[in-house]
Short mmCIF file of C-alpha atoms in Angstrom, two decimals:
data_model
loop_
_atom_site.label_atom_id
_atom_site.label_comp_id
_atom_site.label_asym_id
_atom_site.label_seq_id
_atom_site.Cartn_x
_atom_site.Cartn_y
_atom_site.Cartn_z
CA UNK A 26 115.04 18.57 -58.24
CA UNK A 27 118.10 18.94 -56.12
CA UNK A 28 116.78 20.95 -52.92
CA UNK A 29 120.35 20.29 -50.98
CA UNK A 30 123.56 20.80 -53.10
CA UNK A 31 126.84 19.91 -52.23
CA UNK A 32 129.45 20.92 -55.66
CA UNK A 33 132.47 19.82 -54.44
CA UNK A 34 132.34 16.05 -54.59
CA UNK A 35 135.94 15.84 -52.80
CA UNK A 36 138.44 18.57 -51.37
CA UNK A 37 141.71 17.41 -49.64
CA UNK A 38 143.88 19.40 -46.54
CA UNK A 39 146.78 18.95 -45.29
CA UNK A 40 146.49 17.71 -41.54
CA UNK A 41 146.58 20.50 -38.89
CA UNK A 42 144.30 23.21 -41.57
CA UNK A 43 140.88 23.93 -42.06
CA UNK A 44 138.91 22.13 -43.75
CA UNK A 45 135.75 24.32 -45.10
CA UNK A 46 132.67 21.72 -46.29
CA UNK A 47 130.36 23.87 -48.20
CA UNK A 48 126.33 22.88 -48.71
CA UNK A 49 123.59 24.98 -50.63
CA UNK A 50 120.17 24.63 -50.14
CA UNK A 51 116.85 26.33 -52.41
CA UNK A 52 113.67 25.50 -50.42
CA UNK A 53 113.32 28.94 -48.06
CA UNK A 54 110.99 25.93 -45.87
CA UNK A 55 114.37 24.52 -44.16
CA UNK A 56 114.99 25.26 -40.51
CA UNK A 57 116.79 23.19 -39.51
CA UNK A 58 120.10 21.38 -40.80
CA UNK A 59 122.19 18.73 -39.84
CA UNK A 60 126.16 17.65 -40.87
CA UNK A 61 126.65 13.76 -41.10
CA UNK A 62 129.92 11.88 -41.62
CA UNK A 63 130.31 8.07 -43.08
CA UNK A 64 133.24 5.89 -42.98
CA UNK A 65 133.30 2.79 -45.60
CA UNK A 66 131.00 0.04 -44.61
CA UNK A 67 129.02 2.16 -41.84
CA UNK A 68 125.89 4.19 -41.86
CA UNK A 69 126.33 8.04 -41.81
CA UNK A 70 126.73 9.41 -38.40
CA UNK A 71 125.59 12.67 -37.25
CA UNK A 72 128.38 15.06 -36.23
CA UNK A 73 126.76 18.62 -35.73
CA UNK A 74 123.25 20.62 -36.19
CA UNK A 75 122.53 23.84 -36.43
CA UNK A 76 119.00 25.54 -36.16
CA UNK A 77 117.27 28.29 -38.68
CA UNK A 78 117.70 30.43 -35.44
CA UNK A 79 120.94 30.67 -35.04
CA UNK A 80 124.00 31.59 -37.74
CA UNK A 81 127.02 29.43 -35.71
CA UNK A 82 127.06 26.30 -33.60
CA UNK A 83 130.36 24.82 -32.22
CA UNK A 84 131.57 21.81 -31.18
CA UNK A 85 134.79 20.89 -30.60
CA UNK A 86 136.89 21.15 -33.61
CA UNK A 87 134.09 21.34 -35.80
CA UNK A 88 131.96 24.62 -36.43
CA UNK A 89 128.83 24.70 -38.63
CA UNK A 90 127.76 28.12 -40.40
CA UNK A 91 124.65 29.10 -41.49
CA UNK A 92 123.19 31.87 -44.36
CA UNK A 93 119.77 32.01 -44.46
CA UNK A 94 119.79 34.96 -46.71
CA UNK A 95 122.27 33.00 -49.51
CA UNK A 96 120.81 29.39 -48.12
CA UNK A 97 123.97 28.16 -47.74
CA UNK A 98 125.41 26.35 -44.81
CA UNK A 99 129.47 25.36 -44.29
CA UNK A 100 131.14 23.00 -42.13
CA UNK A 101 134.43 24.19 -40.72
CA UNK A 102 137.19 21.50 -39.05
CA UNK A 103 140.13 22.80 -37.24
CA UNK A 104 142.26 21.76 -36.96
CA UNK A 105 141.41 18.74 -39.66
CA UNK A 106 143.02 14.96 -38.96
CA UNK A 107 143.49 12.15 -40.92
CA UNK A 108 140.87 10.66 -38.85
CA UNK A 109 138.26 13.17 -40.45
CA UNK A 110 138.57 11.49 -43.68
CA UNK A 111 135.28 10.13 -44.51
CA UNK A 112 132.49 11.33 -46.94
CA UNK A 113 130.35 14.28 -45.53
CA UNK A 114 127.01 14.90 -45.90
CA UNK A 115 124.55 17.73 -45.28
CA UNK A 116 121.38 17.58 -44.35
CA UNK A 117 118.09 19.85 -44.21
CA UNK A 118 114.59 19.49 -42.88
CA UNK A 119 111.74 21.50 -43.11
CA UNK A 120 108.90 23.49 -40.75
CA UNK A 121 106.54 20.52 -41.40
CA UNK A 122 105.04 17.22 -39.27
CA UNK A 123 107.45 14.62 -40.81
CA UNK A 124 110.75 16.34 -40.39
CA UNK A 125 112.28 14.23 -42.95
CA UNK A 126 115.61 15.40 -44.10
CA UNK A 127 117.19 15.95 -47.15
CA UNK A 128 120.50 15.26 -48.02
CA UNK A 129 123.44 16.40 -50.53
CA UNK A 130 125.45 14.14 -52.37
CA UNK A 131 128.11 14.22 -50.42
CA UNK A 132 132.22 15.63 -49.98
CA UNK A 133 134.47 13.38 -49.54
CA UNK A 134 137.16 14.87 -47.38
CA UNK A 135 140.64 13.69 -47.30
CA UNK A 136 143.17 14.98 -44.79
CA UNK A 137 146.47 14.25 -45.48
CA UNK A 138 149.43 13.65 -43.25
CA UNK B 26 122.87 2.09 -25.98
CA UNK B 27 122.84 -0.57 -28.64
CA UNK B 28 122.69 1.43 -32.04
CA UNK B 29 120.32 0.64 -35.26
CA UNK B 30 120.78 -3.08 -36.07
CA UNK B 31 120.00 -3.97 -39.82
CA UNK B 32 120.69 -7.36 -41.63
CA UNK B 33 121.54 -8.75 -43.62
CA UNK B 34 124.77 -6.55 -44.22
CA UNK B 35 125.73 -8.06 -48.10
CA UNK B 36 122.97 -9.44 -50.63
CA UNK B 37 123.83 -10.52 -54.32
CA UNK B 38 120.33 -11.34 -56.25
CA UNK B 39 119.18 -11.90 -59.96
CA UNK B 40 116.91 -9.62 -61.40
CA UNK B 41 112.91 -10.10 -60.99
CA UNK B 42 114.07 -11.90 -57.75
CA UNK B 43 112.97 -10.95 -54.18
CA UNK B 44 114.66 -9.40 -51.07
CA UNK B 45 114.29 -8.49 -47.93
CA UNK B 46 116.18 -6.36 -45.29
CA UNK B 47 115.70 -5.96 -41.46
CA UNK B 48 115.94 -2.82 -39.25
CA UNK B 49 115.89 -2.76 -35.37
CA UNK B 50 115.97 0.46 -34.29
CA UNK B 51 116.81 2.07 -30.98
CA UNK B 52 114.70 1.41 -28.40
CA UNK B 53 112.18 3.86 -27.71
CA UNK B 54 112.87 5.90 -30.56
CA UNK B 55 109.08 6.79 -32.35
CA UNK B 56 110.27 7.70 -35.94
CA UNK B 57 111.87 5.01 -38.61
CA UNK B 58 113.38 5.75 -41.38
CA UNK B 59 114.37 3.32 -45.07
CA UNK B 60 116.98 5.58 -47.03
CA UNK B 61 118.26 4.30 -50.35
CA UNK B 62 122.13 5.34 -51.61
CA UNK B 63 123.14 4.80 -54.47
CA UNK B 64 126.76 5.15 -55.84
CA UNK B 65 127.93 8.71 -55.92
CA UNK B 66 124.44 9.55 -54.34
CA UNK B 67 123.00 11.19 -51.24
CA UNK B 68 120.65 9.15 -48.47
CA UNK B 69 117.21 9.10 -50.49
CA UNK B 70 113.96 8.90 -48.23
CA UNK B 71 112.00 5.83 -49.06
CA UNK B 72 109.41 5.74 -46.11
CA UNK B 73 109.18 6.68 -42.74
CA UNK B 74 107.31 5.50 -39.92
CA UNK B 75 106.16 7.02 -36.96
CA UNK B 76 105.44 4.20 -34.12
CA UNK B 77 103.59 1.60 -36.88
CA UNK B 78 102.25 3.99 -38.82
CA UNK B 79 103.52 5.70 -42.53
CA UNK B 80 104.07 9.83 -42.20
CA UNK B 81 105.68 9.63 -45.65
CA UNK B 82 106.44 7.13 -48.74
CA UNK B 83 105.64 9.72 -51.19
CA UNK B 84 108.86 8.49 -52.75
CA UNK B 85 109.04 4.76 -52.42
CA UNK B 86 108.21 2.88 -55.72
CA UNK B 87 104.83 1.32 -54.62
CA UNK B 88 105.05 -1.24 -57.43
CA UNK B 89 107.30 -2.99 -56.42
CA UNK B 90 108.86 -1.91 -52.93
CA UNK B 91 106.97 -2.53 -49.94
CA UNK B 92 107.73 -1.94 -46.25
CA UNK B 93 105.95 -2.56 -43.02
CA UNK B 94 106.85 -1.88 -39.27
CA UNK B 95 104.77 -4.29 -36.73
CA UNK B 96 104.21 -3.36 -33.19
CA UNK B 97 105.77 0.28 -34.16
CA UNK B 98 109.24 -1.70 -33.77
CA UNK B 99 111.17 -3.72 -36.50
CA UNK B 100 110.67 -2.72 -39.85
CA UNK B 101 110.86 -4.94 -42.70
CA UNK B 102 112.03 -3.23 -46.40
CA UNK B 103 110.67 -5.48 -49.60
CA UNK B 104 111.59 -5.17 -53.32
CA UNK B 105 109.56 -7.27 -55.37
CA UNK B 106 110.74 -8.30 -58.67
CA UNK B 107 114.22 -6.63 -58.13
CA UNK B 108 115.75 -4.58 -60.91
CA UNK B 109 119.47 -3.73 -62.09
CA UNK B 110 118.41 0.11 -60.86
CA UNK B 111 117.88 -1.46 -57.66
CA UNK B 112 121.64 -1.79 -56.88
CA UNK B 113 121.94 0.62 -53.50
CA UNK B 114 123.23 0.71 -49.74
CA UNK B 115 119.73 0.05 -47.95
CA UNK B 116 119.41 2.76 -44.76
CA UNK B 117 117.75 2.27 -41.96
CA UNK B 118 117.85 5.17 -39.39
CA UNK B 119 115.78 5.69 -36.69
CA UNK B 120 114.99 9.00 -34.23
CA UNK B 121 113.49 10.10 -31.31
CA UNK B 122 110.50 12.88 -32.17
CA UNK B 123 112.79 15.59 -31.62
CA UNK B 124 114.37 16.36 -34.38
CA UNK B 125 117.31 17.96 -33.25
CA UNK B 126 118.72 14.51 -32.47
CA UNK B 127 118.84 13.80 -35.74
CA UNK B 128 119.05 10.21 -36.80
CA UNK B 129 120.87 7.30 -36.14
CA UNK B 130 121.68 5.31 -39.06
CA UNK B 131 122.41 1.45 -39.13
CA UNK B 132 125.45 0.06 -41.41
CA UNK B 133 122.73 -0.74 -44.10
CA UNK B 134 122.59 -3.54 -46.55
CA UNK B 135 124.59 -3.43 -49.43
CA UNK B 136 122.18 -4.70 -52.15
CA UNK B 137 124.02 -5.85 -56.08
CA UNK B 138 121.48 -6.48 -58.43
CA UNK B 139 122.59 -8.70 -61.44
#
């Protein structure tokens, strides 16, 4: 049972566009979600969160968008850098004790120059 | 601040063989975390801690995995006879009880099974 979805398994951009990350989620529990990057070799690393409360948080050149009423969540870069080539993941956790999180399987993002 | 320290980062075993990985976590930081990746694969949660005790390992194959965290500090991960399935980047992360941090993730241990 796949609770966070992520279809696209890679999407490339040439440097200096957007870059739209797209994540779907089906348990109405989550409130609160989270965007991670990983390089090769390292651990994920988070970049950006964004609470059931609110349907936008920014920072920086990245932008995370939220639909509770579709669940679905999107990650926006602009503009996108070679540097921001890595694997993305999303991330969701739910209104109980543990707050573990769930994630997707993953975009892998390639920006090219 | 020094980040999530795991080790070690490469392990080659035989099946039905034993292994063990390592996780420092930040300091301070209440809540642990053991995520298994496999190939192609999201983080998946196998336990987490909070201080020394379990909140969760609803998904951590009892059989043979075992974990432990002494002192509500380091955390040791255990598989115990190893299988080919077993193959995985070994997580750990580790976060303050806010969630809004979310976590901070080690470089894992990069487990082949063969």
């Amino acid at each position: 049972d796949q609770q966070v979805k992520q279809n696209s398994p890679s999407l490339s951009v040439q440097e200096g566009r957007i870059s739209i990350l797209n994540c779907d989620y089906t348990n109405s529990m989550f409130d609160y979600f989270l965007w991670y990057k990983k390089y090769p070799a390292e651990g994920p690393t988070f970049l950006i969160s964004i609470s059931s409360i609110k349907d936008k948080n920014e920072d920086g050149r990245f932008t995370v968008f939220l639909n509770k009423s579709a669940k679905h969540l999107s990650l926006h870069i602009v503009p996108s850098q070679p540097g921001d080539s890595a694997v993305y993941f999303c991330a969701a956790s739910g209104r109980t004790g543990t707050y573990k999180y769930i994630f997707g399987t993953g975009t892998r993002l390639k920006v090219l120059a | 601040e020094a980040g999530v320290a795991q080790s070690p980062r490469y392990k080659i075993i035989e099946k039905r063989q034993s292994v063990a990985f390592w996780c420092n976590p930040i300091s301070g930081h209440a809540t642990l975390y053991w995520y298994q990746q496999i190939l192609g694969q999201g983080p998946k949660l196998l336990i987490q801690f909070q201080n020394n005790g379990v909140v969760d390992d609803s998904q951590l194959p009892k059989d043979r995995f075992s974990a432990e965290r002494l002192k509500g500090v380091d955390s040791t991960l255990k598989i115990q006879p190893a299988k080919l399935e077993d193959s995985a980047v070994y997580l750990c992360a580790s976060s303050p009880l806010d969630r809004s941090y979310g976590y901070t993730f080690g470089s894992g241990t990069r487990l082949t099974v063969v």
